[in-house]
Backbone as a chain_set.jsonl record, in Angstrom:
{"seq": "QVQLVESGGGLVQAGGSLRLSCAASGRTSSTYAMGWFRQAPGKERQFVAAITWSGGRTSYADSMKGRFNISRDNAKNTVYLQMNSLLPEDTAVYYCSTKRLRLGPITDPSKYDYWGQGTQVTVSS", "coords": {"N": [[22.731, 17.423, 2.426], [20.42, 15.169, 3.89], [17.275, 14.687, 5.248], [15.523, 12.468, 7.325], [12.501, 11.051, 8.325], [10.947, 8.818, 10.303], [7.935, 6.916, 10.776], [5.057, 5.225, 12.186], [5.582, 3.131, 13.87], [4.907, 1.036, 16.781], [2.934, -0.765, 19.221], [2.153, -4.117, 18.884], [0.397, -7.221, 18.637], [1.756, -10.545, 18.46], [1.838, -11.973, 15.248], [0.474, -9.949, 14.095], [0.338, -6.888, 12.089], [2.253, -4.116, 10.848], [2.848, -0.942, 9.32], [5.573, 0.819, 8.372], [6.736, 4.101, 7.7], [8.924, 6.26, 5.891], [9.881, 9.389, 5.419], [11.677, 11.351, 3.221], [13.68, 14.259, 2.896], [15.331, 17.203, 1.559], [18.496, 16.936, -0.019], [17.77, 14.738, -1.908], [18.116, 13.798, -4.459], [20.467, 12.558, -5.087], [20.334, 10.022, -4.141], [20.988, 6.584, -4.036], [19.938, 4.255, -2.945], [17.508, 3.258, -0.499], [17.246, 2.104, 2.801], [16.077, -0.136, 5.372], [16.833, -0.694, 8.713], [17.309, -2.397, 11.837], [17.504, -2.317, 15.409], [17.917, -4.03, 18.303], [17.851, -3.974, 21.914], [21.098, -4.176, 23.224], [22.089, -5.437, 21.012], [23.621, -5.585, 17.738], [23.186, -3.25, 15.003], [20.95, -4.285, 12.529], [20.466, -5.392, 9.22], [17.453, -5.01, 7.404], [15.804, -4.535, 5.06], [16.045, -3.229, 1.708], [15.796, -0.84, -0.973], [16.363, 0.116, -4.297], [16.501, 3.419, -5.537], [15.894, 4.329, -8.158], [15.477, 2.063, -9.883], [13.972, 0.383, -8.294], [14.757, -2.047, -7.264], [14.739, -4.68, -4.947], [15.954, -5.829, -1.741], [16.25, -8.222, 0.848], [16.677, -9.227, 4.24], [17.22, -12.61, 5.165], [15.502, -13.635, 7.155], [13.315, -12.006, 6.978], [12.155, -12.297, 4.548], [9.256, -12.884, 2.682], [7.646, -12.073, 4.766], [8.008, -9.344, 5.206], [7.7, -6.322, 3.295], [9.169, -4.029, 1.177], [8.717, -0.839, -0.202], [8.447, 2.017, -2.421], [7.645, 5.462, -2.918], [8.311, 7.531, -5.242], [7.462, 10.08, -5.935], [6.625, 11.153, -3.567], [8.89, 11.01, -2.128], [9.216, 8.939, -0.279], [9.644, 5.98, 1.583], [8.417, 2.747, 2.322], [7.767, 0.206, 4.766], [6.208, -2.647, 4.939], [5.138, -4.772, 7.363], [4.39, -7.981, 8.139], [2.884, -10.795, 9.856], [4.17, -10.592, 12.35], [6.699, -11.194, 14.802], [7.698, -11.789, 18.229], [10.481, -11.511, 18.332], [10.947, -9.607, 16.445], [10.87, -7.236, 17.681], [12.224, -4.095, 18.117], [14.104, -1.057, 17.59], [13.435, 0.618, 14.668], [15.116, 1.839, 11.889], [15.39, 4.084, 9.16], [17.41, 4.694, 6.266], [19.66, 6.344, 3.993], [21.505, 5.625, 1.055], [24.111, 6.805, -0.759], [26.005, 6.008, -2.65], [26.636, 3.487, -5.095], [28.531, 1.64, -4.549], [29.708, -0.987, -2.437], [28.206, -3.291, -0.103], [24.669, -3.538, -0.046], [23.557, -4.289, 2.24], [25.108, -3.472, 4.327], [25.379, -1.461, 7.057], [27.306, 0.505, 7.458], [27.792, 1.601, 5.029], [25.861, 3.392, 4.506], [24.512, 6.715, 4.517], [22.868, 8.761, 5.684], [20.639, 8.914, 8.45], [17.488, 8.21, 9.998], [15.63, 9.09, 12.985], [14.608, 6.892, 14.164], [12.064, 4.45, 14.937], [10.049, 2.894, 17.319], [9.247, -0.501, 17.453], [7.254, -2.837, 18.92], [6.54, -6.095, 19.661], [4.25, -8.103, 21.088], [3.931, -11.195, 22.851]], "CA": [[22.078, 16.861, 3.608], [19.123, 14.516, 3.73], [16.575, 14.475, 6.513], [14.648, 11.3, 7.27], [11.579, 10.984, 9.449], [10.195, 7.555, 10.328], [6.684, 6.877, 11.538], [4.298, 4.005, 12.018], [5.876, 2.114, 14.869], [3.931, 0.895, 17.856], [2.801, -2.048, 19.909], [1.272, -5.03, 18.157], [0.488, -8.61, 19.079], [2.387, -11.478, 17.539], [0.966, -12.297, 14.136], [-0.101, -8.727, 13.56], [1.033, -6.157, 11.034], [2.502, -2.686, 10.957], [3.497, -0.344, 8.158], [6.447, 1.939, 8.687], [6.986, 5.056, 6.623], [10.113, 7.094, 6.058], [9.818, 10.518, 4.497], [12.981, 11.97, 3.008], [13.695, 15.633, 2.378], [16.682, 17.717, 1.353], [19.178, 16.576, -1.264], [17.456, 13.335, -2.157], [18.336, 13.442, -5.857], [21.673, 11.742, -5.221], [20.134, 8.764, -3.417], [21.031, 5.34, -4.806], [19.018, 3.295, -2.334], [17.087, 3.491, 0.877], [17.177, 0.847, 3.519], [15.574, -0.227, 6.74], [17.631, -1.466, 9.645], [16.708, -2.424, 13.167], [18.442, -2.561, 16.492], [17.329, -4.423, 19.576], [18.757, -3.662, 23.025], [22.249, -5.045, 23.395], [22.455, -6.103, 19.761], [24.111, -4.718, 16.667], [22.2, -2.838, 14.021], [20.726, -5.398, 11.62], [19.809, -5.083, 7.949], [16.104, -5.547, 7.248], [15.423, -4.509, 3.65], [16.481, -2.036, 0.984], [15.231, -0.678, -2.302], [17.05, 1.136, -5.071], [15.558, 4.505, -5.744], [15.45, 4.47, -9.546], [14.985, 0.824, -10.467], [13.072, -0.322, -7.406], [15.219, -3.402, -6.941], [14.627, -4.881, -3.499], [16.768, -6.823, -1.051], [15.709, -8.525, 2.165], [17.342, -10.203, 5.094], [16.563, -13.909, 4.994], [14.431, -13.856, 8.126], [12.206, -11.118, 6.662], [11.57, -12.654, 3.26], [7.925, -13.457, 2.776], [6.868, -11.403, 5.81], [8.163, -7.89, 5.057], [7.734, -5.827, 1.926], [9.629, -2.65, 1.086], [8.269, -0.167, -1.417], [8.772, 3.447, -2.407], [6.848, 6.394, -3.703], [9.305, 8.536, -5.616], [6.849, 11.411, -5.963], [6.532, 11.624, -2.182], [10.181, 10.784, -1.461], [8.872, 8.136, 0.889], [9.803, 4.535, 1.5], [7.542, 2.063, 3.266], [8.082, -1.161, 5.149], [5.032, -3.378, 5.402], [5.59, -5.903, 8.167], [3.296, -8.9, 8.439], [3.232, -11.978, 10.662], [5.229, -10.127, 13.252], [7.128, -12.088, 15.881], [8.317, -11.041, 19.333], [11.884, -11.2, 18.021], [11.008, -8.427, 15.568], [10.891, -6.05, 18.53], [13.458, -3.324, 17.955], [13.959, 0.272, 16.991], [13.626, 0.516, 13.228], [15.693, 3.046, 11.313], [15.588, 4.129, 7.714], [18.685, 5.299, 5.93], [19.914, 6.526, 2.574], [22.826, 5.21, 0.541], [24.361, 7.632, -1.949], [26.855, 5.361, -3.636], [26.331, 2.107, -5.458], [29.612, 0.792, -4.046], [29.547, -1.578, -1.129], [26.99, -4.103, 0.062], [23.47, -2.799, 0.332], [23.196, -4.777, 3.568], [26.094, -2.983, 5.287], [24.962, -0.141, 7.549], [28.398, 1.484, 7.386], [27.795, 2.182, 3.684], [24.755, 4.33, 4.418], [25.002, 8.055, 4.811], [21.977, 9.517, 6.564], [19.766, 8.058, 9.258], [16.411, 8.818, 10.736], [15.735, 9.015, 14.448], [14.147, 5.573, 14.569], [10.712, 4.28, 15.463], [10.009, 1.668, 18.118], [8.278, -1.559, 17.159], [7.197, -3.805, 19.996], [5.628, -7.195, 19.348], [3.982, -8.861, 22.309], [3.623, -12.608, 22.596]], "C": [[20.73, 16.269, 3.241], [18.533, 14.337, 5.119], [15.578, 13.341, 6.328], [13.785, 11.274, 8.516], [10.761, 9.707, 9.329], [8.907, 7.724, 11.123], [6.048, 5.517, 11.346], [4.596, 2.908, 13.021], [4.793, 2.041, 15.927], [3.974, -0.476, 18.471], [1.782, -2.896, 19.161], [1.442, -6.431, 18.718], [1.171, -9.458, 18.024], [1.368, -11.923, 16.489], [0.343, -11.095, 13.471], [0.776, -8.064, 12.524], [1.216, -4.696, 11.417], [3.082, -2.212, 9.639], [4.273, 0.881, 8.608], [6.609, 2.817, 7.452], [8.241, 5.842, 6.937], [10.065, 8.172, 4.987], [11.179, 11.195, 4.422], [12.815, 13.379, 2.464], [15.135, 16.103, 2.275], [17.227, 17.243, 0.016], [18.991, 15.091, -1.576], [17.782, 12.883, -3.571], [19.541, 12.535, -6.042], [21.536, 10.393, -4.505], [20.176, 7.577, -4.363], [20.012, 4.336, -4.267], [18.604, 3.792, -0.961], [16.894, 2.15, 1.555], [16.522, 0.994, 4.875], [16.515, -1.134, 7.532], [16.893, -1.492, 10.975], [17.777, -2.747, 14.195], [17.676, -2.847, 17.769], [18.321, -4.117, 20.688], [19.88, -4.676, 23.143], [22.706, -5.756, 22.138], [22.931, -5.077, 18.735], [22.96, -4.343, 15.721], [22.135, -3.893, 12.913], [20.005, -4.93, 10.357], [18.443, -5.76, 7.902], [15.757, -5.656, 5.763], [15.942, -3.234, 3.031], [15.851, -2.028, -0.388], [16.022, 0.392, -3.031], [16.048, 2.187, -5.513], [15.058, 4.587, -7.179], [14.832, 3.189, -10.079], [14.02, 0.041, -9.593], [13.482, -1.753, -7.104], [15.274, -3.563, -5.422], [15.578, -5.967, -2.992], [16.192, -6.995, 0.34], [16.681, -9.405, 2.937], [16.537, -11.497, 5.034], [15.37, -14.073, 5.925], [13.205, -12.978, 7.866], [11.511, -11.485, 5.347], [10.219, -13.333, 3.449], [7.05, -12.808, 3.834], [6.878, -9.886, 5.637], [8.188, -7.519, 3.579], [8.133, -4.353, 1.941], [9.148, -2.075, -0.238], [8.603, 1.315, -1.312], [7.775, 4.205, -3.241], [7.779, 7.555, -4.033], [8.722, 9.955, -5.574], [6.772, 12.012, -4.564], [7.851, 11.507, -1.442], [9.999, 9.969, -0.178], [9.101, 6.666, 0.604], [8.975, 3.903, 2.62], [8.101, 0.681, 3.596], [6.811, -1.781, 5.722], [5.511, -4.635, 6.105], [4.386, -6.734, 8.564], [3.804, -10.072, 9.263], [4.346, -11.661, 11.648], [5.446, -11.1, 14.408], [7.712, -11.248, 17.016], [9.772, -10.669, 19.047], [12.039, -10.083, 16.998], [11.025, -7.128, 16.374], [12.247, -5.365, 18.456], [13.096, -1.885, 17.604], [14.31, 0.134, 15.514], [14.066, 1.873, 12.682], [15.651, 2.968, 9.793], [16.846, 4.947, 7.424], [18.815, 5.428, 4.423], [21.35, 6.163, 2.234], [23.06, 5.982, -0.746], [25.077, 6.875, -3.047], [26.419, 3.928, -3.88], [27.349, 1.144, -4.852], [29.286, 0.246, -2.673], [28.234, -2.315, -0.992], [25.812, -3.261, 0.529], [23.012, -3.202, 1.728], [24.077, -4.207, 4.674], [25.724, -1.594, 5.783], [26.056, 0.913, 7.467], [28.485, 2.148, 6.015], [26.655, 3.174, 3.484], [25.168, 5.67, 5.001], [24.15, 8.837, 5.813], [20.984, 8.567, 7.218], [18.642, 8.869, 9.87], [16.59, 8.603, 12.231], [15.266, 7.669, 14.996], [12.717, 5.586, 15.082], [10.638, 2.914, 16.142], [8.894, 0.752, 17.636], [8.365, -2.583, 18.272], [6.135, -4.838, 19.668], [5.456, -8.035, 20.605], [3.576, -10.288, 21.956], [2.269, -12.997, 23.16]], "O": [[20.002, 16.796, 2.399], [19.211, 13.893, 6.046], [14.884, 13.26, 5.315], [14.279, 11.453, 9.629], [9.988, 9.531, 8.387], [8.811, 8.562, 12.019], [6.439, 4.751, 10.466], [3.935, 1.87, 13.024], [3.884, 2.869, 15.967], [4.916, -1.244, 18.275], [0.684, -2.437, 18.848], [2.512, -6.783, 19.215], [1.162, -9.124, 16.839], [0.21, -12.206, 16.795], [-0.252, -11.21, 12.399], [1.814, -8.595, 12.128], [0.448, -4.128, 12.194], [3.73, -2.977, 8.925], [3.716, 1.839, 9.145], [6.617, 2.337, 6.318], [8.579, 6.063, 8.1], [10.194, 7.89, 3.796], [11.758, 11.564, 5.444], [11.916, 13.65, 1.668], [16.045, 15.486, 2.829], [16.491, 17.16, -0.967], [19.933, 14.301, -1.514], [17.728, 11.687, -3.856], [19.633, 11.82, -7.04], [22.533, 9.703, -4.293], [19.479, 7.562, -5.377], [19.319, 3.661, -5.028], [19.268, 4.632, -0.352], [16.433, 1.186, 0.943], [16.427, 2.084, 5.439], [16.928, -2.195, 7.065], [15.971, -0.709, 11.206], [18.803, -3.358, 13.895], [16.896, -2.025, 18.25], [19.519, -4.012, 20.428], [19.644, -5.884, 23.159], [23.611, -6.588, 22.187], [22.677, -3.878, 18.854], [21.93, -5.013, 15.652], [23.172, -4.338, 12.42], [19.046, -4.162, 10.429], [18.289, -6.915, 8.298], [15.454, -6.742, 5.27], [16.246, -2.27, 3.733], [15.427, -3.062, -0.905], [16.322, 1.446, -2.47], [14.896, 1.881, -5.821], [13.885, 4.894, -7.393], [13.756, 3.232, -10.676], [13.328, -0.857, -10.073], [12.647, -2.578, -6.73], [15.786, -2.7, -4.708], [15.947, -6.889, -3.719], [15.705, -6.039, 0.944], [17.407, -10.215, 2.361], [15.317, -11.472, 4.871], [14.335, -14.6, 5.517], [12.159, -13.192, 8.479], [10.401, -11.026, 5.078], [10.068, -14.237, 4.27], [5.831, -12.972, 3.807], [5.874, -9.222, 5.893], [8.634, -8.292, 2.731], [7.517, -3.537, 2.627], [9.173, -2.751, -1.267], [8.992, 1.804, -0.251], [7.145, 3.661, -4.148], [8.004, 8.444, -3.212], [9.415, 10.908, -5.218], [6.846, 13.229, -4.397], [7.938, 11.859, -0.266], [10.567, 10.29, 0.865], [8.791, 6.172, -0.48], [8.852, 4.456, 3.713], [8.816, 0.076, 2.798], [6.4, -1.476, 6.842], [6.206, -5.462, 5.515], [3.477, -6.252, 9.239], [5.008, -10.307, 9.352], [5.334, -12.388, 11.751], [4.516, -11.729, 14.911], [8.167, -10.127, 16.791], [10.238, -9.616, 19.481], [13.159, -9.658, 16.717], [11.177, -6.045, 15.808], [13.284, -5.982, 18.701], [11.936, -1.555, 17.357], [15.36, -0.404, 15.163], [13.467, 2.908, 12.977], [15.855, 1.901, 9.214], [17.276, 5.773, 8.229], [18.16, 4.708, 3.669], [22.272, 6.37, 3.022], [22.308, 5.839, -1.71], [24.799, 7.068, -4.231], [25.904, 3.253, -2.989], [27.054, -0.036, -4.664], [28.669, 0.921, -1.849], [27.262, -2.005, -1.681], [25.949, -2.389, 1.387], [22.174, -2.53, 2.329], [23.807, -4.444, 5.852], [25.753, -0.638, 5.007], [25.754, 2.105, 7.411], [29.18, 3.152, 5.857], [26.506, 3.736, 2.399], [26.048, 5.753, 5.858], [24.688, 9.502, 6.698], [20.555, 7.572, 6.635], [18.805, 10.04, 10.213], [17.573, 8.011, 12.678], [15.506, 7.35, 16.161], [12.227, 6.594, 15.591], [11.107, 1.912, 15.604], [7.756, 1.176, 17.439], [9.434, -3.135, 18.533], [4.976, -4.501, 19.426], [6.417, -8.609, 21.117], [2.968, -10.549, 20.917], [1.856, -14.149, 23.034]]}, "num_chains": 1, "name": "protein.A"}
């Protein structure tokens, strides 16, 4: 079992920044990657970014490239999502998740195993 706790969400004006954190605990040694996803009301869960735990290789959704940055601190078992130049359409609940296996697309939420409770990000125009 892996437990994930997100923090850092909130209300921000368009153009502003937020940094989300996700602290992992439990059996984290078998983690291949950690990812961030988001879900807006009435929409499907959407891939945001991911990072492999050992090599630090990153992946981003196209609309986040250049604005968002994912990083990790292995010693703290924590992954971060720095979000800059936020837009109203970035408003959603943001979830972090762990992926145990290398198999399957890193962008596919069905390939992830454990999820946090989510943190709300609201961007006002």
